[in-house]
Every structure is written in structure tokens, then in C-alpha cells.
């Protein structure tokens, strides 16, 4: 049965979302149709609107959500109607090199790099005003109903509060995992986090959970500092307070540079600063923010020759289908908090106001 429902459609770049009635086709074989209960707003969605992340239009954005399975296609075994689930923008097919390796998590079935904006079979499940609407990285959660592939959905604890655990679909897991999974921060180490949005604050939480002794939080918006301290930051630094480059400030603060640095903004200048501020020989710098399209980095190769490691992390390095249910279970056992990451709760129709709050750093 086709479902008619409300969705926030992005018809073209740099325009507001348009709340439209869309038709959502039933799930095909190995697909799942989900009623979305709660969805978060992430900077990566905004990157599509501004063109920093190139995707085809028209499109239904959104990728951080939780909901309930409405129906399943033929051959689906891992979830059934009524199950509480989180859609996964990094799928886990269990068969590709990354899925089979203990070292990787970026399943080859992902639609982040290719940006086709379609289901794995090359078609879409959304139509609006007679036009086909693209999917976003296999999830598309800014809609009352969405369709995802079975490899891109995780069944979670039926007692979990969906309006909180939706953050495990992206922001929290991405930041927390960058620290504990990708960087493998050790007890007693020194960390620097560039960018204190929801993901950056989750990196702070991950560094604290891993036992870091010094956690330096960096942002040009000092309003972010109180929350960063509440979640474990030991020092807060605003680059605007200094005449010299921020990496020099951090090296002075720590003597040799930090053991681990994280760029959680998606700007090339801060990526190079994060690399330069980590220890010259064994420092590790992790790129967490989505890099802008069509921009290149120029840096002194001596920064790497001396031994530093520069790496990226997508979805915090977690194998999605395996890890999301465990992270939800950990949340239910109060192993970490999510409430401080939620600043506003808005009705779906106010999605444009939500993006305004994001863009103004609120």
C-alpha cells in the first residue's frame, strides 16, 4: 500500500524546506518501511543545502532518527512490524571487505561517496507532485514515513525513548566512537577537540569515558564552553582570544602537543590546525567533520614524516547494525547521557526554524 504523508522536501539548494504531501511506496524485497518518530538536525544535512556536500535534488534529507517498523518487504528477517528501530546511514551488508574486516566499518553499500540518492536497486520510493524525490544516504528521515534497505536498519530495545536515542543514529555515535573506537584514546592522555556542536561534545564524552586526563575544547563560540565543561572538558579555548595560530597555543599549553586531536567542524583550516597541534611523533589526528566538496588541503609533509597519524572516521568507526543496539543498551544502563545534547524540541513543521538555530550556533 502506498502511504501519503508529510515530508520536508528540499527542491533546490539554498532554499528553505517545503512541507509537502509525498507518496511513500511500499518496501520491495529486503526493504523496510519505517514510521519516523523523532529525527535530529545535523550539520551534514545543512552541508547538502549549501552545496558543501554534493547530492542530487529534489531530495528528502535527514539521517539521524528513530522510529517504528510499519511494514517489511519479502525476505526481511532482522526486523518485523512494530519493532523500534534506528535507520543507519552507514549500512552493514556483512559481505564487503570493510564489513568482513575487523579494521573497518564503512560498508561498500553506503551512498555517501557515490551520492546517487537512490535505493540500492537504483530507484526511489518517494514521489511528490508527480516527481521522483531522491533519498539521502540511504535513510531520508525528514518525513513521517521512509523506506530503507534491511542492511541499513537496526532493531533496538523496545523500552528506549525514541526522542533521545535518535541521536545514536548519528551525532552521539559519531563523536563518541571517534574517541573510543577510531582514535582509541588511552587513560591519562591529552586530547583537543575542534568544534563543540553535538558531535564535538560527544567526542568530549568519549575522551572522558576513555580516561583522558586533559580534554581541551576549542570553539570560536564561547557560549559552548559551559556545556563542554559539564561533559568533561578540562580547558576551553577560543582561537579569537589569541594573536598566534591556534596550534601554537595548544603546543604551548601542553609542552609537546596533544596525544589526540579531533576536527569536528568540516573546515580545511581546522583540519590542518588539528594535525599540527598533535604530538610530532606519535600524535593522532582524526577528521570527523564532513570535508567540503571541491576544497583541497596543502600542508607540510614533514608534519607526517615525523610520525604523526592522520585519519578519518565515519559514524565513529562503529559497525552499524552490530553496534547501534549495544549503544542503545548502554544508554538504557546509564553508561552515558544524551539529554545535554538536546537543546530544542520542535514540531516537524518548524524544521526551518530548527536549521536557523543550528546555523546561529544555538
Coordinates of C-alpha atoms in Angstrom, one line a residue:
X1 CA 0.0 0.0 0.0
X2 CA 1.3 3.5 -0.9
X3 CA 1.3 5.8 2.1
X4 CA 0.6 9.5 1.8
X5 CA 2.3 11.6 4.5
X6 CA 4.1 14.8 5.3
X7 CA 7.7 15.3 4.4
X8 CA 10.2 18.2 4.3
X9 CA 11.3 18.3 0.7
X10 CA 14.4 20.3 -0.4
X11 CA 13.6 21.2 -4.0
X12 CA 16.8 23.1 -4.7
X13 CA 20.0 24.3 -2.9
X14 CA 20.0 27.3 -0.5
X15 CA 16.2 27.4 -0.2
X16 CA 14.0 26.6 2.8
X17 CA 12.4 23.2 3.3
X18 CA 9.0 22.8 1.9
X19 CA 6.5 20.7 3.9
X20 CA 4.7 18.7 1.2
X21 CA 2.4 15.7 0.9
X22 CA 4.5 12.8 -0.5
X23 CA 3.7 9.3 -1.6
X24 CA 5.9 6.6 0.0
X25 CA 5.9 3.3 -2.0
X26 CA 5.7 0.0 -0.1
X27 CA 9.0 -1.7 0.6
X28 CA 10.4 -4.0 -2.1
X29 CA 12.3 -7.3 -1.3
X30 CA 14.8 -6.8 1.6
X31 CA 13.5 -3.3 2.4
X32 CA 11.8 -1.9 5.4
X33 CA 9.2 0.9 5.7
X34 CA 9.6 2.9 9.0
X35 CA 7.3 5.4 10.7
X36 CA 9.7 8.1 11.9
X37 CA 9.0 9.2 15.5
X38 CA 11.9 11.6 16.1
X39 CA 14.7 13.0 14.0
X40 CA 17.7 15.2 14.8
X41 CA 19.1 18.0 12.7
X42 CA 22.8 17.5 11.8
X43 CA 25.2 19.9 10.1
X44 CA 25.7 17.2 7.4
X45 CA 22.1 17.9 6.3
X46 CA 22.9 21.6 6.1
X47 CA 26.0 20.9 4.1
X48 CA 23.8 19.5 1.3
X49 CA 21.7 22.6 1.3
X50 CA 24.7 24.8 0.9
X51 CA 26.4 22.6 -1.6
X52 CA 29.4 21.6 0.6
X53 CA 28.2 18.0 0.4
X54 CA 27.0 17.4 -3.2
X55 CA 23.7 15.5 -3.6
X56 CA 21.0 15.4 -6.3
X57 CA 17.9 17.5 -5.9
X58 CA 15.0 17.3 -5.2
X59 CA 15.7 15.3 -2.0
X60 CA 14.4 14.4 1.4
X61 CA 17.2 15.0 3.9
X62 CA 17.7 13.7 7.4
X63 CA 19.7 10.8 8.7
X64 CA 19.6 10.8 12.5
X65 CA 16.4 9.3 13.6
X66 CA 14.4 6.6 15.4
X67 CA 11.1 5.0 14.6
X68 CA 8.8 2.0 14.4
X69 CA 8.7 -0.6 11.6
X70 CA 5.4 -0.2 9.6
X71 CA 5.9 -3.0 7.1
X72 CA 8.6 -5.1 5.6
X73 CA 9.4 -6.4 2.1
X74 CA 9.9 -10.0 1.1
X75 CA 12.8 -11.8 2.7
X76 CA 13.3 -9.4 5.6
X77 CA 14.3 -11.3 8.7
X78 CA 16.1 -8.9 11.1
X79 CA 13.1 -6.7 11.9
X80 CA 9.2 -7.0 11.9
X81 CA 6.3 -4.6 12.0
X82 CA 6.1 -2.9 15.5
X83 CA 9.9 -3.1 16.2
X84 CA 11.6 0.0 17.4
X85 CA 14.5 0.8 15.1
X86 CA 17.2 3.3 14.2
X87 CA 18.0 3.8 10.4
X88 CA 21.7 3.5 9.6
X89 CA 23.3 5.9 7.1
X90 CA 26.3 3.6 7.1
X91 CA 24.8 0.2 6.3
X92 CA 26.3 -3.2 7.3
X93 CA 25.9 -5.7 4.5
X94 CA 28.2 -8.2 6.2
X95 CA 29.8 -9.3 2.9
X96 CA 32.1 -6.5 1.6
X97 CA 35.8 -6.1 2.5
X98 CA 35.1 -3.4 5.2
X99 CA 32.3 -5.4 6.8
X100 CA 34.4 -8.5 6.9
X101 CA 37.5 -6.7 8.3
X102 CA 37.8 -6.0 12.0
X103 CA 39.6 -2.8 11.0
X104 CA 36.8 -1.1 9.0
X105 CA 33.1 -0.1 9.3
X106 CA 32.4 1.9 6.0
X107 CA 30.3 -0.7 4.2
X108 CA 30.8 -0.6 0.4
X109 CA 26.9 -0.3 0.1
X110 CA 27.0 3.2 1.5
X111 CA 25.7 6.1 -0.6
X112 CA 28.0 8.8 1.0
X113 CA 30.7 8.7 -1.7
X114 CA 28.6 7.9 -4.8
X115 CA 25.7 10.2 -3.8
X116 CA 23.3 8.5 -6.1
X117 CA 20.3 9.4 -3.9
X118 CA 18.6 6.2 -4.7
X119 CA 17.8 2.8 -3.1
X120 CA 20.4 0.0 -3.8
X121 CA 18.3 -1.1 -6.8
X122 CA 18.7 2.3 -8.4
X123 CA 15.1 3.6 -7.9
X124 CA 13.4 5.9 -5.4
X125 CA 10.4 5.2 -3.0
X126 CA 9.3 8.9 -2.8
X127 CA 7.1 10.9 -5.2
X128 CA 5.8 14.4 -4.7
X129 CA 3.5 16.3 -7.2
X130 CA 4.3 13.5 -9.7
X131 CA 8.1 14.0 -9.4
X132 CA 10.5 11.4 -8.2
X133 CA 12.3 12.6 -5.0
X134 CA 15.8 11.4 -4.1
X135 CA 16.8 9.6 -0.9
X136 CA 19.6 10.9 1.3
X137 CA 22.4 8.4 2.3
X138 CA 20.0 5.5 2.4
X139 CA 17.9 7.0 5.3
X140 CA 15.9 10.2 4.5
X141 CA 14.3 10.8 7.9
X142 CA 12.7 14.3 7.4
X143 CA 9.4 12.5 6.6
X144 CA 6.7 10.8 8.5
X145 CA 7.5 7.5 6.7
X146 CA 10.7 6.4 5.0
X147 CA 11.9 3.2 3.3
X148 CA 15.4 1.8 3.9
X149 CA 17.3 -1.3 2.9
X150 CA 17.4 -4.1 5.5
X151 CA 21.2 -3.7 5.8
X152 CA 20.5 0.0 6.9
X153 CA 18.3 -0.6 9.9
X154 CA 19.0 -1.8 13.5
X155 CA 16.4 -3.1 15.9
X156 CA 16.7 -1.6 19.4
X157 CA 15.3 -2.1 22.9
X158 CA 11.5 -1.6 22.8
X159 CA 11.7 0.4 26.1
X160 CA 14.1 3.0 24.6
X161 CA 12.8 6.6 24.4
X162 CA 13.0 7.3 20.7
X163 CA 13.2 11.1 21.1
X164 CA 16.5 10.6 22.9
X165 CA 18.1 7.6 21.2
X166 CA 17.6 9.0 17.8
X167 CA 20.9 10.8 18.5
X168 CA 22.6 7.3 18.4
X169 CA 21.7 7.3 14.7
X170 CA 24.5 9.9 14.0
X171 CA 25.7 12.7 16.3
X172 CA 26.4 10.8 19.6
X173 CA 27.8 7.6 18.0
X174 CA 29.9 9.6 15.5
X175 CA 31.6 11.7 18.2
X176 CA 31.8 9.2 21.0
X177 CA 33.1 6.5 18.6
X178 CA 35.7 8.8 17.1
X179 CA 37.3 8.9 20.5
X180 CA 36.8 5.3 21.8
X181 CA 36.7 3.4 18.5
X182 CA 38.8 5.2 15.9
X183 CA 41.4 7.0 18.0
X184 CA 41.3 4.5 20.9
X185 CA 42.1 7.3 23.4
X186 CA 44.1 5.9 26.3
X187 CA 43.8 6.7 30.1
X188 CA 46.0 9.7 31.0
X189 CA 46.2 11.1 27.5
X190 CA 45.7 14.7 26.3
X191 CA 43.0 15.5 23.8
X192 CA 42.0 18.5 21.8
X193 CA 38.5 18.8 20.2
X194 CA 37.9 21.5 17.5
X195 CA 34.2 22.3 17.3
X196 CA 31.7 21.9 20.1
X197 CA 28.4 21.1 18.4
X198 CA 26.5 17.9 19.3
X199 CA 29.2 15.7 17.7
X200 CA 32.1 17.6 19.2
X201 CA 30.5 17.4 22.7
X202 CA 30.1 13.6 22.1
X203 CA 33.9 13.4 21.4
X204 CA 34.4 15.2 24.7
X205 CA 32.3 12.5 26.4
X206 CA 34.2 9.7 24.6
X207 CA 37.6 11.1 25.7
X208 CA 36.3 11.4 29.3
X209 CA 35.0 7.8 29.2
X210 CA 38.3 6.6 27.9
X211 CA 40.1 8.2 30.8
X212 CA 41.8 11.2 29.2
X213 CA 43.4 13.4 31.8
X214 CA 43.3 16.6 29.8
X215 CA 40.5 17.5 27.4
X216 CA 40.9 20.8 25.6
X217 CA 37.7 22.1 23.9
X218 CA 38.1 24.6 21.1
X219 CA 35.4 26.8 19.6
X220 CA 35.0 30.4 18.3
X221 CA 31.6 30.5 20.2
X222 CA 32.4 30.8 23.9
X223 CA 28.7 30.1 24.7
X224 CA 29.5 26.4 24.1
X225 CA 32.1 26.2 26.9
X226 CA 29.8 25.7 29.9
X227 CA 28.3 22.5 28.4
X228 CA 31.7 21.3 27.3
X229 CA 33.0 21.6 30.9
X230 CA 29.8 19.9 32.2
X231 CA 30.6 16.9 29.9
X232 CA 34.3 16.6 30.8
X233 CA 36.4 19.3 29.1
X234 CA 39.2 20.4 31.4
X235 CA 40.2 23.5 29.3
X236 CA 38.2 25.7 26.9
X237 CA 40.0 27.8 24.3
X238 CA 38.6 30.4 21.9
X239 CA 41.0 30.9 19.0
X240 CA 39.7 34.5 18.7
X241 CA 41.4 35.4 22.0
X242 CA 44.9 34.8 20.6
X243 CA 47.0 36.6 18.1
X244 CA 49.0 33.5 17.2
X245 CA 47.8 30.4 15.3
X246 CA 45.7 28.0 17.5
X247 CA 48.1 25.1 17.0
X248 CA 50.9 27.1 18.6
X249 CA 48.6 28.0 21.5
X250 CA 47.9 24.3 22.1
X251 CA 51.5 23.2 21.8
X252 CA 52.4 25.9 24.4
X253 CA 49.6 24.7 26.7
X254 CA 50.7 21.0 26.5
X255 CA 54.5 21.3 26.0
X256 CA 54.7 18.8 23.1
X257 CA 51.2 18.9 21.6
X258 CA 48.3 16.7 22.3
X259 CA 48.2 12.9 22.0
X260 CA 44.9 13.0 20.2
X261 CA 43.1 15.8 18.2
X262 CA 39.7 15.8 16.6
X263 CA 38.4 18.1 13.9
X264 CA 34.6 18.1 14.3
X265 CA 33.7 21.1 12.1
X266 CA 34.4 20.2 8.5
X267 CA 36.8 23.0 7.6
X268 CA 40.1 22.5 5.9
X269 CA 41.9 25.2 8.0
X270 CA 40.9 23.5 11.3
X271 CA 41.9 20.1 9.9
X272 CA 45.4 21.2 9.3
X273 CA 45.5 23.0 12.7
X274 CA 44.3 19.8 14.4
X275 CA 47.1 17.9 12.7
X276 CA 49.7 20.4 13.6
X277 CA 48.7 20.5 17.3
X278 CA 49.2 16.8 18.0
X279 CA 52.5 15.4 19.2
X280 CA 55.1 15.5 16.4
X281 CA 56.0 11.7 16.6
X282 CA 53.0 9.7 18.0
X283 CA 50.2 12.2 17.9
X284 CA 46.9 11.0 16.2
X285 CA 44.5 13.5 14.5
X286 CA 41.1 12.4 13.4
X287 CA 38.9 14.1 10.8
X288 CA 35.2 13.8 12.0
X289 CA 33.5 16.7 10.2
X290 CA 32.4 16.2 6.6
X291 CA 35.0 17.9 4.4
X292 CA 33.7 20.5 2.0
X293 CA 33.5 19.5 -1.7
X294 CA 36.0 20.9 -4.2
X295 CA 38.4 22.0 -1.5
X296 CA 42.0 20.7 -1.2
X297 CA 44.4 20.8 1.7
X298 CA 48.0 21.9 1.3
X299 CA 50.2 21.0 4.3
X300 CA 53.9 20.5 5.1
X301 CA 54.6 16.7 4.7
X302 CA 57.2 17.0 7.5
X303 CA 54.1 17.0 9.8
X304 CA 53.5 13.4 8.8
X305 CA 57.1 12.3 8.2
X306 CA 58.0 12.7 11.8
X307 CA 55.4 10.0 12.8
X308 CA 52.0 11.6 13.3
X309 CA 48.9 9.7 12.1
X310 CA 46.1 11.5 10.2
X311 CA 42.9 9.5 9.9
X312 CA 39.2 9.9 9.2
X313 CA 36.2 8.4 11.0
X314 CA 32.7 7.9 9.6
X315 CA 30.0 7.0 12.1
X316 CA 32.6 6.8 14.8
X317 CA 34.1 3.6 13.4
X318 CA 31.2 1.5 14.7
X319 CA 29.9 -1.4 12.6
X320 CA 26.4 0.0 12.5
X321 CA 24.0 -2.9 12.6
X322 CA 26.0 -4.7 15.4
X323 CA 26.8 -1.6 17.5
X324 CA 23.7 0.6 17.5
X325 CA 21.6 -1.9 19.6
X326 CA 24.5 -2.2 22.0
X327 CA 24.9 1.6 22.3
X328 CA 21.1 1.9 23.0
X329 CA 21.5 -0.8 25.7
X330 CA 24.4 1.2 27.2
X331 CA 22.3 4.3 27.2
X332 CA 19.5 2.4 29.0
X333 CA 22.1 1.3 31.6
X334 CA 23.0 5.0 32.0
X335 CA 26.6 4.4 30.8
X336 CA 26.4 7.8 29.0
X337 CA 23.9 10.7 28.9
X338 CA 22.1 12.2 25.9
X339 CA 20.0 14.9 27.4
X340 CA 22.7 17.6 27.4
X341 CA 23.0 17.2 23.6
X342 CA 19.3 18.1 23.1
X343 CA 18.8 21.9 23.2
X344 CA 15.4 22.3 21.5
X345 CA 12.5 20.0 20.7
X346 CA 10.3 21.3 17.8
X347 CA 7.3 20.1 15.9
X348 CA 8.2 18.7 12.5
X349 CA 6.6 21.7 10.7
X350 CA 9.1 24.0 12.3
X351 CA 12.1 22.3 10.7
X352 CA 13.2 25.6 9.0
X353 CA 13.4 27.2 12.5
X354 CA 15.5 24.3 13.7
X355 CA 18.0 24.8 10.9
X356 CA 18.1 28.6 11.8
X357 CA 19.0 27.6 15.4
X358 CA 21.8 25.3 14.1
X359 CA 23.2 28.0 11.8
X360 CA 23.3 30.6 14.6
X361 CA 25.1 28.2 17.0
X362 CA 22.2 27.8 19.3

